[in-house]
mmCIF file of C-alpha atoms and ligand atoms in Angstrom:
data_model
loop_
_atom_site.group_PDB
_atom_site.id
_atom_site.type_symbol
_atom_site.label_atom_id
_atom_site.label_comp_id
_atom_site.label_asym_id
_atom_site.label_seq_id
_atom_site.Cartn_x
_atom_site.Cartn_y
_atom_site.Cartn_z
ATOM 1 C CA UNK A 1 58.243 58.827 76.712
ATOM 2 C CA UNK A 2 57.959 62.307 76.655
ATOM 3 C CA UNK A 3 54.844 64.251 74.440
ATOM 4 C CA UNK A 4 58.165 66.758 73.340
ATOM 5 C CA UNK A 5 61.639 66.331 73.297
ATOM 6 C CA UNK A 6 63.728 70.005 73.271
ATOM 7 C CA UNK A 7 67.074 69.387 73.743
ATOM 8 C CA UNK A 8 68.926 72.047 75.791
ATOM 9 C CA UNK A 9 71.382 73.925 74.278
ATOM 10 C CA UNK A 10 73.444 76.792 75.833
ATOM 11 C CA UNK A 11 72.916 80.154 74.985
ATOM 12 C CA UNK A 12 74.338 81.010 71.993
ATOM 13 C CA UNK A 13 76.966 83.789 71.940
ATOM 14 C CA UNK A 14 76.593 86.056 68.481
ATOM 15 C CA UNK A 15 79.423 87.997 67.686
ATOM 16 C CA UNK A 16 81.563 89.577 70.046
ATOM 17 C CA UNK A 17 80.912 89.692 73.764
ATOM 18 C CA UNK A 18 79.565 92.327 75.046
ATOM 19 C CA UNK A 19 82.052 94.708 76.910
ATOM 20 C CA UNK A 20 81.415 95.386 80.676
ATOM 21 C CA UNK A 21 80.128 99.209 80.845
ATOM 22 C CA UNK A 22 82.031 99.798 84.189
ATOM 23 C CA UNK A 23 85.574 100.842 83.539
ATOM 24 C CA UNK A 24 88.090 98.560 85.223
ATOM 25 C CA UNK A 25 89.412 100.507 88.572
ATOM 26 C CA UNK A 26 86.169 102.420 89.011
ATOM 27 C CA UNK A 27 84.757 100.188 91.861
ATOM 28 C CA UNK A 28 86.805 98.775 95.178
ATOM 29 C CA UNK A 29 85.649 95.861 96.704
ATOM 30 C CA UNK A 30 86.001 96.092 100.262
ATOM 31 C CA UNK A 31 87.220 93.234 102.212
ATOM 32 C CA UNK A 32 86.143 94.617 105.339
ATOM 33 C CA UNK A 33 82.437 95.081 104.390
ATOM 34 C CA UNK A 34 82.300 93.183 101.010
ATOM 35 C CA UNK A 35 80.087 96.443 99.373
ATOM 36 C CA UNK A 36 81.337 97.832 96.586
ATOM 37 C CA UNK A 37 82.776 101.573 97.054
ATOM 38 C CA UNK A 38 83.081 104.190 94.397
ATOM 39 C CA UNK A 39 86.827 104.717 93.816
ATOM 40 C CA UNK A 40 86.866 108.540 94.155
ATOM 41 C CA UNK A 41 85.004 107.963 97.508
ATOM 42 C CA UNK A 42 87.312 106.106 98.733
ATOM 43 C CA UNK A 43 90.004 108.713 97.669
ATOM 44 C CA UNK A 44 88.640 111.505 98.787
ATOM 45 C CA UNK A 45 88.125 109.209 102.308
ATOM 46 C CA UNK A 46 91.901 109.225 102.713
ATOM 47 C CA UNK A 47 91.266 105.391 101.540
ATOM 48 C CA UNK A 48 89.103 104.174 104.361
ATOM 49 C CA UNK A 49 86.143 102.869 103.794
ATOM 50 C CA UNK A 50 83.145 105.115 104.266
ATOM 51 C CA UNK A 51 81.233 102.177 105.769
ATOM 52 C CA UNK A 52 82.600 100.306 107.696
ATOM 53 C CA UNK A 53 86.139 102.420 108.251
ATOM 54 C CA UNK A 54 88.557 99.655 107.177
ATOM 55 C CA UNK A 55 92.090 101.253 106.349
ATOM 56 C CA UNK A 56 93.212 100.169 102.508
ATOM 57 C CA UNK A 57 96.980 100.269 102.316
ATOM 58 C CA UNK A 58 98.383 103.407 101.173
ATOM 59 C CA UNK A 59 101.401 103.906 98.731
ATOM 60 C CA UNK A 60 104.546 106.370 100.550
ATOM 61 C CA UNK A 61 103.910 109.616 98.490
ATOM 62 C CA UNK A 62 99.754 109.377 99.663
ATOM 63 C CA UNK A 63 101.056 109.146 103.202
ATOM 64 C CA UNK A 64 103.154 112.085 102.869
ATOM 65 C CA UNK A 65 100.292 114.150 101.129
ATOM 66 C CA UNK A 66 97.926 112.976 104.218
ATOM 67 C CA UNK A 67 100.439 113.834 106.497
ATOM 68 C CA UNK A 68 101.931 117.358 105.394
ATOM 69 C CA UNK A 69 100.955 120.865 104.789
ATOM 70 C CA UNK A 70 102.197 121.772 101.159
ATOM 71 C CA UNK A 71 105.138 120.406 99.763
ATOM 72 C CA UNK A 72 108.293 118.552 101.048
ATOM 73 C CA UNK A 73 111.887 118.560 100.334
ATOM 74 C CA UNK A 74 112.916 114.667 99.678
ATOM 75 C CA UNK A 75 116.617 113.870 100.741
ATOM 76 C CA UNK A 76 119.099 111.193 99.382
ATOM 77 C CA UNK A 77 116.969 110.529 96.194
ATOM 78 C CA UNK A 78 119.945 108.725 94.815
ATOM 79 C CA UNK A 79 120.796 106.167 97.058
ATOM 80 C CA UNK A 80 120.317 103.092 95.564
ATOM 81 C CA UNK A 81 121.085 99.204 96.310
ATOM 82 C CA UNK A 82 124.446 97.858 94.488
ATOM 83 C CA UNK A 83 123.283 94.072 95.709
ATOM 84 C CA UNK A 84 126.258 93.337 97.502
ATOM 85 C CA UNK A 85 125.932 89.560 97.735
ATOM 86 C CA UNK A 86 125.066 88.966 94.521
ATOM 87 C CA UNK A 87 122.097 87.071 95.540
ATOM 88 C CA UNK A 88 119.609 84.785 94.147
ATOM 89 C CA UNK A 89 116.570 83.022 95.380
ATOM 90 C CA UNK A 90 114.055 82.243 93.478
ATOM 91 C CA UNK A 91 114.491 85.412 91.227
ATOM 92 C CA UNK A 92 118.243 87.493 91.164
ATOM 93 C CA UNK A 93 117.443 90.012 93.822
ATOM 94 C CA UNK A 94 119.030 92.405 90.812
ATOM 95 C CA UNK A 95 115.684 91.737 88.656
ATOM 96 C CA UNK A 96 113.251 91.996 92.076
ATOM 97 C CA UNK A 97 114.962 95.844 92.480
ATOM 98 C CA UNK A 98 114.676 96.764 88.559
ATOM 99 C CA UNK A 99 110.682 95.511 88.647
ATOM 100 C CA UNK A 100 109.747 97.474 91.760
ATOM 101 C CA UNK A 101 111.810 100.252 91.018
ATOM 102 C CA UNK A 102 109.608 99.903 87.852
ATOM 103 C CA UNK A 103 105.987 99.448 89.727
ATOM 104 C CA UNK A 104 106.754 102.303 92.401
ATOM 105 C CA UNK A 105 109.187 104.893 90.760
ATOM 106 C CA UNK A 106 111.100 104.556 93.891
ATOM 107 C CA UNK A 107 115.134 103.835 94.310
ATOM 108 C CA UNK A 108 114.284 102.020 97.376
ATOM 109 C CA UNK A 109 111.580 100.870 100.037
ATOM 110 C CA UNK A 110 111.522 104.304 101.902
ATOM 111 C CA UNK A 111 111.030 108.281 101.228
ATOM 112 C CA UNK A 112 112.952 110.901 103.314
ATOM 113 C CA UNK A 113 111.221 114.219 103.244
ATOM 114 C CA UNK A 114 111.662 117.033 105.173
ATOM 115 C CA UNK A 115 108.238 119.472 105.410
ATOM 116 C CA UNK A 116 105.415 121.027 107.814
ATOM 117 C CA UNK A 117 103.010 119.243 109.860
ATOM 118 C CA UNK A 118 100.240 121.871 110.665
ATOM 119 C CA UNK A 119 102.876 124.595 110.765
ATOM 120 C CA UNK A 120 105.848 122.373 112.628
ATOM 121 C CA UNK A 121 108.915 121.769 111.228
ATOM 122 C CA UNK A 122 109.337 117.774 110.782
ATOM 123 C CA UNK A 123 111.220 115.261 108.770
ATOM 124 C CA UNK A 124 108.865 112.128 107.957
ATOM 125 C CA UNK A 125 110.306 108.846 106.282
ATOM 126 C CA UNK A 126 107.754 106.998 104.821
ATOM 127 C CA UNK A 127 108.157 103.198 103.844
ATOM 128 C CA UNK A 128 106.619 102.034 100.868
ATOM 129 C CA UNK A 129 105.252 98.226 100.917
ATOM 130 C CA UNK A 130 104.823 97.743 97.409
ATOM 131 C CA UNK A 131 108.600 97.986 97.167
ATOM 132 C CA UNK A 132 109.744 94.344 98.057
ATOM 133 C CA UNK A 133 107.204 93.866 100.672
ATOM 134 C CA UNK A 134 108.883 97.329 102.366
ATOM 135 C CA UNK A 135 112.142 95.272 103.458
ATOM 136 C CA UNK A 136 114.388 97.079 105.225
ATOM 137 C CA UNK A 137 117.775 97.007 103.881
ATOM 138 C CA UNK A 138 121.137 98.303 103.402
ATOM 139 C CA UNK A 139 119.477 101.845 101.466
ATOM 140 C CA UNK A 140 116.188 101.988 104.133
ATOM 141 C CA UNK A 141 118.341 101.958 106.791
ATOM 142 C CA UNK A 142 120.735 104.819 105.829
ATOM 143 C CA UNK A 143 118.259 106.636 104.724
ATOM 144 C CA UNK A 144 116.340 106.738 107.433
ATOM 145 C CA UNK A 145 119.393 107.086 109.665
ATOM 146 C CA UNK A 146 120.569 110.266 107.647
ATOM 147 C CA UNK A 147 116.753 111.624 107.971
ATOM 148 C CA UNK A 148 117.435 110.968 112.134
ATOM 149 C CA UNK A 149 120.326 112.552 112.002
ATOM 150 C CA UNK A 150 119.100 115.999 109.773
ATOM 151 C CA UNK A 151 116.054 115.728 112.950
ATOM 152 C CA UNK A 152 118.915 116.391 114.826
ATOM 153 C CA UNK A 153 121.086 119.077 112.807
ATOM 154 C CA UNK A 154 118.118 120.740 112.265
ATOM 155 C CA UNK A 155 115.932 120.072 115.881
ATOM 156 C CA UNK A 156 112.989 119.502 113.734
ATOM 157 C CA UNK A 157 110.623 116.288 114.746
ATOM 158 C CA UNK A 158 111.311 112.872 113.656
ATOM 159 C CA UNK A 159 108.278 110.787 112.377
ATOM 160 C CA UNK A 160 108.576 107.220 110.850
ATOM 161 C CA UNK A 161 105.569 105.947 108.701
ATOM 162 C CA UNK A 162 106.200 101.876 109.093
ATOM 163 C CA UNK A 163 104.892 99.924 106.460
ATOM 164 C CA UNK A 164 107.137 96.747 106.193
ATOM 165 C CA UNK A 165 107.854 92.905 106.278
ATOM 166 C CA UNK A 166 110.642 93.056 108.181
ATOM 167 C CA UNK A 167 114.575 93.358 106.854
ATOM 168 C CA UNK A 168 115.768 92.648 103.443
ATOM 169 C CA UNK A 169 116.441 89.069 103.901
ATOM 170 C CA UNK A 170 118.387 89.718 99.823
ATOM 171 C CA UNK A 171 120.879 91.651 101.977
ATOM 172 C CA UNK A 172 121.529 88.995 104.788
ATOM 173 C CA UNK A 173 123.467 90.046 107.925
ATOM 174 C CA UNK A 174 124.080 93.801 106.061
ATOM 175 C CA UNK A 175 120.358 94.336 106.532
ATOM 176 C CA UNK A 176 120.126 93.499 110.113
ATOM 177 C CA UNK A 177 122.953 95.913 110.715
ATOM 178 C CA UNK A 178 120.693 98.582 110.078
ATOM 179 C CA UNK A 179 118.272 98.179 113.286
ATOM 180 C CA UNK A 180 121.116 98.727 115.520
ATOM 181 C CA UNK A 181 122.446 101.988 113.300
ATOM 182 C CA UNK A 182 118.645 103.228 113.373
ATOM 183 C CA UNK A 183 118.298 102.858 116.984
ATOM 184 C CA UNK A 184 121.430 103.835 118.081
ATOM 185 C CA UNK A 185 120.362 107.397 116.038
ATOM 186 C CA UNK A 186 117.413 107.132 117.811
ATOM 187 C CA UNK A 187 119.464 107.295 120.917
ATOM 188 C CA UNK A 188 121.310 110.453 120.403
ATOM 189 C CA UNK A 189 117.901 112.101 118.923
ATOM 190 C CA UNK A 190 116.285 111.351 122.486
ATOM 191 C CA UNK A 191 119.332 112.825 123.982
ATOM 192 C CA UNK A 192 118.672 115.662 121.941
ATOM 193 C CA UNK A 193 115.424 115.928 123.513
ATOM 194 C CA UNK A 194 113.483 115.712 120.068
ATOM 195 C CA UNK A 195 110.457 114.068 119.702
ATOM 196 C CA UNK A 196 109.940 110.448 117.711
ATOM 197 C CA UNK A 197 106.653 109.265 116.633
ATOM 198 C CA UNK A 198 106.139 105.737 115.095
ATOM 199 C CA UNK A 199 103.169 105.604 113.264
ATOM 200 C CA UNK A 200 102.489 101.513 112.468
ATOM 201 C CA UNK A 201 100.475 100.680 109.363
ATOM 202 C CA UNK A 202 99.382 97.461 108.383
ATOM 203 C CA UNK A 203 101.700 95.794 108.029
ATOM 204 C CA UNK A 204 104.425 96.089 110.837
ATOM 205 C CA UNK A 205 106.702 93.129 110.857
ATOM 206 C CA UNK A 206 110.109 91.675 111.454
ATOM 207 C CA UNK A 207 113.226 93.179 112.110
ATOM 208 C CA UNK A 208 111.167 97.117 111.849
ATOM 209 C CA UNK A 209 108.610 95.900 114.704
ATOM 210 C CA UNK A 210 111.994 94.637 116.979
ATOM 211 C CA UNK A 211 113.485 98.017 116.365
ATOM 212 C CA UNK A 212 112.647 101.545 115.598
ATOM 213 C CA UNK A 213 109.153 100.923 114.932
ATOM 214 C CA UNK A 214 108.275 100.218 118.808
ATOM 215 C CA UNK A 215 110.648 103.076 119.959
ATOM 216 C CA UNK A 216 108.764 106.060 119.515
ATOM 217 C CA UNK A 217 108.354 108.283 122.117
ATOM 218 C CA UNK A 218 104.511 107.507 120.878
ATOM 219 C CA UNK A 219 103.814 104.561 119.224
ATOM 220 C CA UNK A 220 100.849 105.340 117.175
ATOM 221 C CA UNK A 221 98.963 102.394 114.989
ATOM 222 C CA UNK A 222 96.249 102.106 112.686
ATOM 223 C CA UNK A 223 93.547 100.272 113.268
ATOM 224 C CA UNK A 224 93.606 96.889 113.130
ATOM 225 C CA UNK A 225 97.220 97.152 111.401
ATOM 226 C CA UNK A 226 98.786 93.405 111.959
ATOM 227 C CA UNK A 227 101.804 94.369 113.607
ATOM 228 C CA UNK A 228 104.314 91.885 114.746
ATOM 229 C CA UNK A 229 107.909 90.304 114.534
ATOM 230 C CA UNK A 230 107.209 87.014 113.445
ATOM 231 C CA UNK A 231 103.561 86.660 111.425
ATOM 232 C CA UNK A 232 100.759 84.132 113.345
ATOM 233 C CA UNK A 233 101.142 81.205 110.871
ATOM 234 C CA UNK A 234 104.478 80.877 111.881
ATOM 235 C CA UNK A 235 103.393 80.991 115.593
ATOM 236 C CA UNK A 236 100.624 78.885 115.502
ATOM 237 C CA UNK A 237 103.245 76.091 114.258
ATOM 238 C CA UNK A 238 105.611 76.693 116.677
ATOM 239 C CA UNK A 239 103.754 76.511 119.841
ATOM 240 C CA UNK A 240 100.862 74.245 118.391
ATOM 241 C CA UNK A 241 97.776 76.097 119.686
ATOM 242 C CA UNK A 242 95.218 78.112 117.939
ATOM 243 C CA UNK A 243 95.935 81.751 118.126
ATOM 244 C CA UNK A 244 92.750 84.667 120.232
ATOM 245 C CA UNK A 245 90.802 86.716 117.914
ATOM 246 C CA UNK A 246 92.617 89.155 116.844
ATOM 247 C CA UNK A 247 95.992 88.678 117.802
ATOM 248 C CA UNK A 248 99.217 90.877 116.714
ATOM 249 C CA UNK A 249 96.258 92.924 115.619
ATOM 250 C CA UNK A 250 96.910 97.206 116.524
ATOM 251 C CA UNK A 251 93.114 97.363 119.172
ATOM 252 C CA UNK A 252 94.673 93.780 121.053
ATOM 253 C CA UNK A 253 97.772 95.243 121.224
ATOM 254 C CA UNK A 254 96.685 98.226 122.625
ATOM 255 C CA UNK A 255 95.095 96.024 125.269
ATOM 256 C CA UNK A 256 98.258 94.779 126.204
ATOM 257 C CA UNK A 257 100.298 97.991 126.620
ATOM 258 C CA UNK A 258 102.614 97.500 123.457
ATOM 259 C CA UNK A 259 100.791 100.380 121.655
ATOM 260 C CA UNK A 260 100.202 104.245 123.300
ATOM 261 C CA UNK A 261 97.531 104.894 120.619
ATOM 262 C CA UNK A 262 95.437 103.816 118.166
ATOM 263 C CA UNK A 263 94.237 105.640 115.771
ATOM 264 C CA UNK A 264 91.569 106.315 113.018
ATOM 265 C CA UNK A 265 93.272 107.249 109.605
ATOM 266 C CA UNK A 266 91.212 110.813 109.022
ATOM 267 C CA UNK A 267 92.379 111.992 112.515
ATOM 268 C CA UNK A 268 96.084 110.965 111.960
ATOM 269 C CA UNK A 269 97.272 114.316 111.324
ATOM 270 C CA UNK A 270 95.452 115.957 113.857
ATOM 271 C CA UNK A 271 96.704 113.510 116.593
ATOM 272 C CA UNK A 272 100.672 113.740 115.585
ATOM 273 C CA UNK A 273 100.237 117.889 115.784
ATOM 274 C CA UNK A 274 98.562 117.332 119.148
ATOM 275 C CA UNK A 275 100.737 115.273 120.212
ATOM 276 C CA UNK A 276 103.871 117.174 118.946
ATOM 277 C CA UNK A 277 102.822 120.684 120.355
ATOM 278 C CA UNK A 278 102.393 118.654 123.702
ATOM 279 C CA UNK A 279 105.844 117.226 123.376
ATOM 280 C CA UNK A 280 107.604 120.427 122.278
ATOM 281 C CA UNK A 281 105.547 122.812 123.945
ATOM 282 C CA UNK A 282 104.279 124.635 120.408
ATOM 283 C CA UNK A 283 102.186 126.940 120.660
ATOM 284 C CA UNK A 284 98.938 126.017 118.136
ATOM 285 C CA UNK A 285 99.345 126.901 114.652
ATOM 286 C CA UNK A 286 95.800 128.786 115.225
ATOM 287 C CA UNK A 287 94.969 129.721 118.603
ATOM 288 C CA UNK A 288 90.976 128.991 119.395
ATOM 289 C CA UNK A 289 91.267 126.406 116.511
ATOM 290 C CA UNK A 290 87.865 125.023 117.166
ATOM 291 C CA UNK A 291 85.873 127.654 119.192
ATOM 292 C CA UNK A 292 83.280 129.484 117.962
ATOM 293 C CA UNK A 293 82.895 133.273 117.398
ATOM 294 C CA UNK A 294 80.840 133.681 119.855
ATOM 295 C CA UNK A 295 82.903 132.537 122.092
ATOM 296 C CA UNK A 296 85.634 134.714 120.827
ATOM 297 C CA UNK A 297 84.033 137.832 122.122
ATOM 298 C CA UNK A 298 83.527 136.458 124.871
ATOM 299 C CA UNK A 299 87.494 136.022 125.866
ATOM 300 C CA UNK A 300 87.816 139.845 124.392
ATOM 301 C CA UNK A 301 85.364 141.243 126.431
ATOM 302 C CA UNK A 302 86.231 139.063 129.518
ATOM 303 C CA UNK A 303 90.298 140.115 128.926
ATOM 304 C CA UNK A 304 89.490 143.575 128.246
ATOM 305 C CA UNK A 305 89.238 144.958 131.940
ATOM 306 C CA UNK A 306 92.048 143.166 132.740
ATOM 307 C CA UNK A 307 93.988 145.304 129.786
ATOM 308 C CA UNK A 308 92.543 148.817 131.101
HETATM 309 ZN ZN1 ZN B 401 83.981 98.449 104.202
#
């Protein structure tokens, strides 16, 4: 036996526990790197991490901010779902629309804005994923079609922002209706001879990846963005084998010619003017952007005989 007997007790609370001194929401965890990140770092980072540059998911409006000069007109604020088949799964789809209408402040998965993209005239729709999963139905689709067809009325650039899981299965065939009406106002657009960028964020999926989303004229992802039509799980099942590293991911994809670019979050904007002024032969918004002053006089005094 034992010179001493202490029995072990746990440590005994007194009074109320004491409150955590860091604010809820003040730190990120990031799943890339596991650190911890500093919210308003990660903010003013356009929401990639600062060390290890994974993309967090973005909300519509913060696209549109990254993506635009100043401000934007939206179109078709209005439109909103009536829920023509009355449908119910495991929720009525009539409760799923009033709760993320609720969460997002949005009518519906998508926002139409007209606006400037380092000085050129462009109408962006930009799909928001929070708003059931960013399913594309009956109200995405025309308004996305009516923001095609303004590109054209107004021969301003036509950029899509994809964020989505696919179509709005809570809309059945009505839903897959709209890939065919987006594409075929994709059609005339080209015909036009107007420019369409996809930009894929993570994610891309379903019935968006098998239509407009892979039509751009440039089809520009983030990186490693899973983008896809039917997600690897699924796959895997189907064919019975393990899936490669990285697969339906935006850098393998690349690889394999389904993607013309990918690209890092903070140069987004940068890339689409580029790209744009390439495709529409703009002139730049300021010449000798990124040239020095030295090298300013030196064009002057190199042009100047040439003027005499
Ligand atoms: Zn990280």
């Amino acid at each position: 036996m034992a010179w001493f007997k202490k029995t072990r007790r746990p440590i005994a609370r007194t009074g109320k526990a004491k409150a955590s001194r860091v604010p809820e929401g003040l730190w990120v965890k990031c799943p890339g790197c596991s650190q911890a990140i500093y919210n308003k770092d990660l903010a003013s980072n356009l929401n990639v991490c600062p060390k290890c540059a994974h993309h967090f998911r973005v909300s519509a409006t913060e696209r549109l901010k990254m993506l635009l000069d100043g401000d934007w007109i939206e179109h078709d604020v209005s439109l909103a779902s009536t829920d023509p088949l009355n449908f119910t799964d495991t929720k009525a789809y009539k409760a799923r629309l009033k709760a993320s209408k609720a969460a997002t402040g949005l009518k519906d998965a998508v926002i139409v804005v007209s606006g400037e993209l380092d000085g050129l005239p462009v109408i962006v729709a930009s799909m928001e994923f929070d708003f059931i999963g960013g399913s594309m139905g009956v109200v995405v689709g025309e308004k996305i079609t009516r923001g095609i067809e303004r590109a054209l009325a107004e021969r301003r650039a036509m950029i899509i922002v994809c964020a989505s899981a696919g179509a709005r299965m809570m809309e059945g065939a009505l839903s897959l209706m709209q890939m065919a009406k987006i594409c075929g106002a994709l059609a005339r657009l080209d015909r036009a001879r107007l420019p369409f960028i996809a930009i894929l964020t993570d994610p891309t999926t379903g019935g968006v990846t098998a239509s407009f989303a892979m039509l751009g004229d440039l089809n520009i992802a983030e990186p490693k963005a899973l983008i896809g039509f039917a997600g690897p799980r699924v796959i895997e099942q189907t064919i019975r084998q393990k899936l490669p590293e990285g697969f339906q991911r935006s850098e393998l994809l690349l690889e394999k010619g389904m993607l013309d670019l990918v690209v890092d979050r903070r140069e987004l904007k940068a890339a689409v003017a580029q790209a744009l002024r390439f495709m529409t032969c703009a002139p730049a918004a300021r010449p000798n952007l990124d040239i020095g002053s030295s090298v300013h006089s030196g064009i002057d005094s190199a042009s100047a005989p040439i003027t005499e």
